Coordinates of C-alpha atoms and ligand atoms in Angstrom, one line a residue:
M1 CA -0.2 -0.5 -0.2
G2 CA 1.3 3.4 -1.2
R3 CA 0.8 6.3 1.2
V4 CA -1.6 8.2 -0.9
D5 CA -2.7 5.0 -2.3
G6 CA -6.2 5.9 -4.9
K7 CA -5.6 9.7 -4.4
V8 CA -5.4 12.3 -8.1
A9 CA -2.9 14.8 -6.7
F10 CA -2.7 18.9 -8.6
I11 CA 0.8 20.1 -9.3
T12 CA 1.5 23.9 -10.0
G13 CA 4.8 24.7 -11.8
A14 CA 5.3 20.7 -12.0
A15 CA 8.1 20.9 -15.3
R16 CA 11.4 20.9 -12.9
G17 CA 13.0 21.4 -9.5
Q18 CA 10.6 21.0 -6.5
G19 CA 6.8 20.3 -8.6
R20 CA 8.9 17.2 -10.4
S21 CA 9.6 16.2 -7.1
H22 CA 6.5 16.3 -5.6
A23 CA 5.0 14.6 -8.8
L24 CA 7.5 11.3 -8.7
R25 CA 7.1 11.3 -4.8
L26 CA 3.4 11.6 -4.9
A27 CA 3.8 8.7 -7.7
Q28 CA 5.9 6.6 -6.1
E29 CA 2.9 6.4 -3.3
G30 CA 0.3 5.7 -5.3
A31 CA -1.6 8.9 -6.7
D32 CA -2.0 10.0 -9.7
I33 CA -1.2 13.6 -11.2
I34 CA -2.1 16.6 -12.9
A35 CA 0.7 18.9 -13.8
V36 CA 0.4 22.1 -15.0
D37 CA 3.3 24.7 -15.7
I38 CA 4.3 27.7 -18.0
A39 CA 6.7 25.7 -19.6
E40 CA 8.6 28.8 -21.2
S41 CA 10.8 31.7 -19.8
I42 CA 8.5 34.7 -17.9
P43 CA 8.7 38.2 -19.3
G44 CA 10.5 39.9 -16.4
M45 CA 12.6 37.1 -15.1
E46 CA 15.5 37.8 -18.4
R47 CA 18.1 38.8 -15.7
F48 CA 17.5 36.0 -12.3
Y49 CA 17.5 32.6 -14.2
A50 CA 16.0 30.4 -17.5
G51 CA 12.9 29.0 -17.2
A52 CA 11.2 25.5 -17.8
T53 CA 10.9 24.8 -21.1
Q54 CA 8.7 22.0 -22.6
E55 CA 11.2 19.5 -22.6
D56 CA 11.1 19.7 -18.6
F57 CA 7.6 19.6 -18.3
D58 CA 8.0 16.5 -21.3
E59 CA 10.6 14.6 -18.6
T60 CA 7.9 15.2 -15.8
V61 CA 5.7 13.0 -18.1
R62 CA 8.0 10.4 -18.5
Q63 CA 9.2 9.5 -15.0
V64 CA 5.6 9.9 -13.5
E65 CA 4.4 7.4 -16.0
A66 CA 8.0 5.4 -15.5
L67 CA 6.5 4.9 -12.1
D68 CA 3.1 3.2 -14.1
R69 CA 1.4 6.4 -12.7
R70 CA -1.4 8.6 -14.8
I71 CA -0.3 12.1 -15.5
V72 CA -2.5 14.3 -17.4
A73 CA -0.2 17.7 -17.9
R74 CA -1.1 20.7 -19.1
T75 CA 0.6 24.3 -20.0
A76 CA -0.7 27.1 -18.5
D77 CA -0.2 30.1 -15.9
V78 CA -0.8 30.3 -13.3
R79 CA -2.1 34.0 -13.7
D80 CA -4.4 33.0 -16.2
F81 CA -7.5 31.9 -13.6
D82 CA -9.4 30.3 -16.4
A83 CA -6.4 28.4 -18.2
L84 CA -5.7 26.8 -14.9
K85 CA -9.3 25.7 -13.8
A86 CA -9.8 24.4 -18.1
A87 CA -6.4 22.5 -17.2
L88 CA -8.0 21.3 -14.0
D89 CA -11.1 20.2 -14.9
E90 CA -9.8 18.2 -18.0
G91 CA -7.6 16.6 -15.5
V92 CA -10.2 15.9 -12.9
A93 CA -12.6 14.6 -16.0
E94 CA -9.9 12.3 -17.2
L95 CA -8.6 10.9 -13.8
G96 CA -11.9 11.5 -11.3
H97 CA -11.1 13.2 -8.9
V98 CA -8.5 15.4 -7.0
D99 CA -7.5 15.1 -3.5
I100 CA -3.8 16.5 -3.1
V101 CA -3.1 20.3 -4.0
S102 CA 0.7 21.6 -4.2
A103 CA 0.7 24.9 -5.1
N104 CA 4.1 25.5 -5.9
A105 CA 4.9 27.1 -9.0
G106 CA 6.8 30.4 -8.3
V107 CA 9.5 33.2 -9.0
F108 CA 12.2 34.4 -7.4
A109 CA 13.1 38.3 -7.8
F110 CA 16.1 40.1 -6.3
G111 CA 19.1 42.0 -5.9
D112 CA 17.8 45.7 -5.5
E113 CA 17.0 47.6 -1.9
S114 CA 12.8 48.2 -2.0
Q115 CA 12.8 51.9 -3.1
L116 CA 14.7 50.1 -6.1
V117 CA 11.8 48.0 -7.0
T118 CA 9.9 48.5 -10.3
D119 CA 6.1 48.4 -10.2
A120 CA 6.9 45.5 -12.7
E121 CA 8.6 43.5 -10.5
W122 CA 6.6 43.6 -7.4
D123 CA 3.1 42.7 -10.4
M124 CA 5.1 40.0 -11.6
V125 CA 6.3 37.7 -8.5
N126 CA 2.9 38.8 -6.3
D127 CA 0.6 38.2 -9.1
I128 CA 2.7 34.4 -9.5
N129 CA 3.6 33.6 -5.9
A130 CA 0.1 35.1 -4.0
K131 CA -2.3 35.6 -5.9
G132 CA -1.4 32.3 -8.5
V133 CA -1.8 30.2 -5.4
W134 CA -5.3 31.8 -4.6
H135 CA -6.0 31.0 -8.3
T136 CA -4.6 27.0 -8.0
A137 CA -7.3 27.3 -4.2
K138 CA -10.2 28.8 -5.6
A139 CA -9.8 26.3 -9.3
V140 CA -9.8 23.3 -6.8
I141 CA -11.8 24.1 -3.9
P142 CA -15.3 23.7 -5.9
H143 CA -14.2 20.4 -6.9
L144 CA -13.1 19.5 -3.0
I145 CA -16.4 20.5 -1.5
E146 CA -18.4 18.9 -4.1
Q147 CA -16.4 15.5 -3.5
G148 CA -17.7 15.4 -0.1
T149 CA -14.5 13.5 0.7
G150 CA -11.9 16.2 2.1
G151 CA -8.9 16.8 0.7
S152 CA -5.1 17.8 1.3
I153 CA -3.8 21.8 0.2
I154 CA -0.1 22.1 0.3
L155 CA 1.0 26.4 -0.5
T156 CA 4.7 26.1 -0.8
S157 CA 5.3 29.4 0.6
S158 CA 9.5 29.6 1.7
T159 CA 11.8 31.0 4.5
A160 CA 11.1 34.3 2.9
G161 CA 7.5 34.2 4.6
L162 CA 8.2 33.7 8.0
K163 CA 11.1 36.2 8.4
G164 CA 12.7 39.4 6.5
T165 CA 15.0 39.0 4.1
P166 CA 16.8 42.1 2.7
N167 CA 16.6 42.9 -1.1
V168 CA 14.1 40.7 -1.8
V169 CA 11.0 43.0 -1.1
A170 CA 8.3 40.9 -3.4
Y171 CA 9.4 38.0 -2.9
T172 CA 8.8 38.0 0.8
A173 CA 6.0 40.0 0.7
S174 CA 3.9 37.4 -1.7
K175 CA 5.6 33.8 0.4
H176 CA 3.9 36.4 3.6
A177 CA 0.8 36.5 2.0
V178 CA 1.3 32.4 1.3
V179 CA 0.5 32.4 5.0
G180 CA -2.4 34.4 5.1
I181 CA -3.9 32.4 2.2
M182 CA -3.6 29.2 4.4
R183 CA -4.5 30.6 7.2
T184 CA -8.2 31.7 6.0
L185 CA -8.3 28.7 3.7
A186 CA -8.0 26.4 6.6
L187 CA -10.3 27.8 8.8
E188 CA -12.9 28.2 5.4
L189 CA -12.5 24.4 4.7
A190 CA -11.9 22.9 7.7
P191 CA -15.6 21.9 8.2
H192 CA -15.4 20.5 4.8
R193 CA -12.0 18.4 6.4
I194 CA -10.3 19.9 4.1
R195 CA -6.7 20.9 5.6
V196 CA -4.8 23.4 4.3
N197 CA -1.0 23.5 5.3
T198 CA 2.0 25.7 3.8
V199 CA 6.0 24.2 3.6
H200 CA 8.9 26.4 4.4
P201 CA 11.7 25.7 2.5
T202 CA 15.2 27.0 2.8
G203 CA 17.4 27.2 0.1
V204 CA 16.9 24.2 -2.3
A205 CA 19.2 23.5 -5.1
T206 CA 17.1 23.9 -8.2
D207 CA 17.5 25.7 -11.0
M208 CA 16.0 28.9 -8.9
I209 CA 19.2 29.4 -6.8
L210 CA 21.7 27.2 -8.7
N211 CA 22.9 30.4 -10.9
E212 CA 25.3 33.2 -11.1
A213 CA 22.8 35.7 -10.8
T214 CA 21.4 34.5 -7.0
F215 CA 25.0 33.4 -5.9
R216 CA 25.9 37.0 -6.2
L217 CA 22.8 38.2 -4.0
F218 CA 25.4 36.9 -1.4
M219 CA 28.7 37.9 -2.9
P220 CA 27.6 41.3 -4.9
D221 CA 30.8 41.7 -5.5
V222 CA 32.2 39.4 -7.6
E223 CA 31.7 39.0 -11.3
H224 CA 31.4 35.3 -11.9
P225 CA 31.1 33.6 -8.4
T226 CA 31.1 29.8 -8.9
Q227 CA 28.7 27.3 -6.8
D228 CA 31.3 26.3 -4.5
A229 CA 32.1 29.8 -3.2
A230 CA 28.1 30.1 -3.1
A231 CA 27.7 26.9 -1.1
E232 CA 29.8 28.0 1.8
I233 CA 28.0 31.5 2.0
F234 CA 24.9 29.9 2.4
A235 CA 25.8 27.8 4.5
T236 CA 26.1 30.3 7.3
T237 CA 22.3 31.2 6.7
N238 CA 21.4 27.3 8.1
A239 CA 22.0 26.6 12.0
L240 CA 22.7 22.7 10.2
P241 CA 26.2 22.7 8.4
I242 CA 24.7 22.4 5.1
P243 CA 24.3 25.1 2.5
W244 CA 20.9 24.1 1.0
V245 CA 18.4 21.2 1.2
E246 CA 17.3 18.9 -1.8
P247 CA 14.2 18.8 -4.0
I248 CA 13.2 15.5 -1.9
D249 CA 13.5 17.2 1.6
I250 CA 10.4 18.8 0.6
S251 CA 8.9 16.0 -1.3
N252 CA 8.5 14.2 1.9
A253 CA 7.1 17.3 3.5
V254 CA 4.8 17.1 1.1
L255 CA 4.3 13.6 1.2
Y256 CA 3.3 13.5 5.0
L257 CA 1.1 16.7 4.5
A258 CA -0.7 15.2 2.1
S259 CA -1.4 11.7 3.5
D260 CA -3.8 10.7 6.1
E261 CA -1.2 10.6 8.9
A262 CA -1.4 14.4 9.0
R263 CA -5.3 14.3 9.0
Y264 CA -5.7 16.2 11.7
V265 CA -3.0 19.0 10.5
T266 CA -4.3 22.0 9.2
G267 CA -2.8 25.7 9.4
T268 CA 0.5 24.5 9.8
E269 CA 3.7 26.3 8.8
L270 CA 6.1 23.6 8.5
K271 CA 9.6 24.1 8.2
I272 CA 12.0 22.2 6.3
D273 CA 14.8 24.6 6.7
A274 CA 18.0 22.9 8.6
G275 CA 16.8 25.6 11.3
Y276 CA 17.4 28.8 9.3
T277 CA 14.4 30.2 10.8
I278 CA 16.1 29.9 14.2
K279 CA 19.2 31.8 13.5
Ligands
NAD301 N1 14.6 26.5 -4.3 C1 15.0 27.5 -3.9 O1 15.8 27.3 -3.0 C2 12.7 27.6 -2.6 C3 13.6 27.9 -1.1 C4 12.1 28.4 -0.8 C5 10.8 28.1 -1.5 N2 10.9 28.2 -3.1 C6 9.3 28.1 -3.9 O2 9.5 26.9 -3.6 C7 8.3 26.6 -5.3 C8 9.3 26.0 -6.8 O3 9.8 26.5 -6.9 P1 11.9 25.8 -7.5 O4 12.8 25.7 -6.3 O5 11.2 24.0 -7.7 O6 12.7 26.9 -8.7 P2 12.0 26.4 -10.1 O7 12.3 27.6 -10.9 O8 12.8 25.3 -10.4 O9 10.5 25.8 -9.8 C9 9.9 26.6 -10.3 C10 8.3 26.0 -11.6 O10 7.2 26.7 -11.6 C11 6.8 27.0 -12.7 N3 6.0 28.6 -13.1 C12 6.7 29.7 -12.7 N4 5.8 30.5 -13.2 C13 4.8 29.8 -13.4 C14 3.5 30.7 -13.8 N5 2.7 31.7 -13.7 N6 2.4 29.4 -14.1 C15 2.9 28.2 -13.5 N7 4.6 28.0 -13.6 C16 4.7 28.5 -13.3 C17 8.3 27.2 -13.5 O11 8.7 26.9 -15.3 C18 8.5 26.2 -12.9 O12 8.3 24.9 -14.0 C19 8.6 28.3 -5.2 O13 7.3 28.7 -4.9 C20 9.7 28.5 -5.3 O14 9.4 30.6 -4.8 C21 12.0 27.9 -3.5

């Protein structure tokens, strides 16, 4: 028996990184997957890091199918509610229901002092990271209530959803907003036995942070900072002596919250942060 046997998980940002890892971990434990990703570069993100591609998304599909699970994968932008809802509805029509939700899609923009951040950057980050999470919930809640079988919604925040982060104002605000969404939904949906929680990773080894632009956030004076040099500085931010965690570490937390082992866990901010937030 898998820990989420027979369930269907709706995952945004599933083309690569943590989203792909969540899809695979949940599939290993018996879930079928409805996967959404924009799967292309996002205007405004060019100066930070490269976006996911259709090839990345195809690879997620291939790896889930290799586990003998079904996956319905659709490209959609979480900022576009109608497209997101259509993708989910197609998945539910094909797989029969939806039980687990991972609102994971997000972008990381950073580097400027708050007074220098443009409205365009603020809007892009908050539209994806906060409004996109609300859209994901808004699309799935009617399905969960109508099914009447409960559910688990897991919203991906960050350590930046619990602590201030200098020179990262838009992202930090967006990830705090995710906590507010979680607390509100947890109360609204508790009568339906739908649980809502957040996960708060420290740095995770994905394309979002393993890039020169992010390394430079910690080493502004170095033109081409290396990953080894960045690892040393990242490690000083965590209590445990590690620079970052791996996507599987977050997936195991998502799996726990998705499973019946967490049947009375709701409204919780689950930190997978190597002690970052207690420093
Ligand atoms: N990597 C970290 O250090 C870290 C730390 C804490 C929290 N997080 C959060 O974890 C989540 C996953 O990030 P990751 O590390 O896997 O990064 P990633 O960049 O590898 O993956 C993010 C995925 O989201 C997708 N996406 C982005 N905008 C989208 C949109 N508008 N519509 C649909 N899909 C979209 C991307 O295409 C990509 O596939 C994000 O919410 C991120 O903010 C990351």
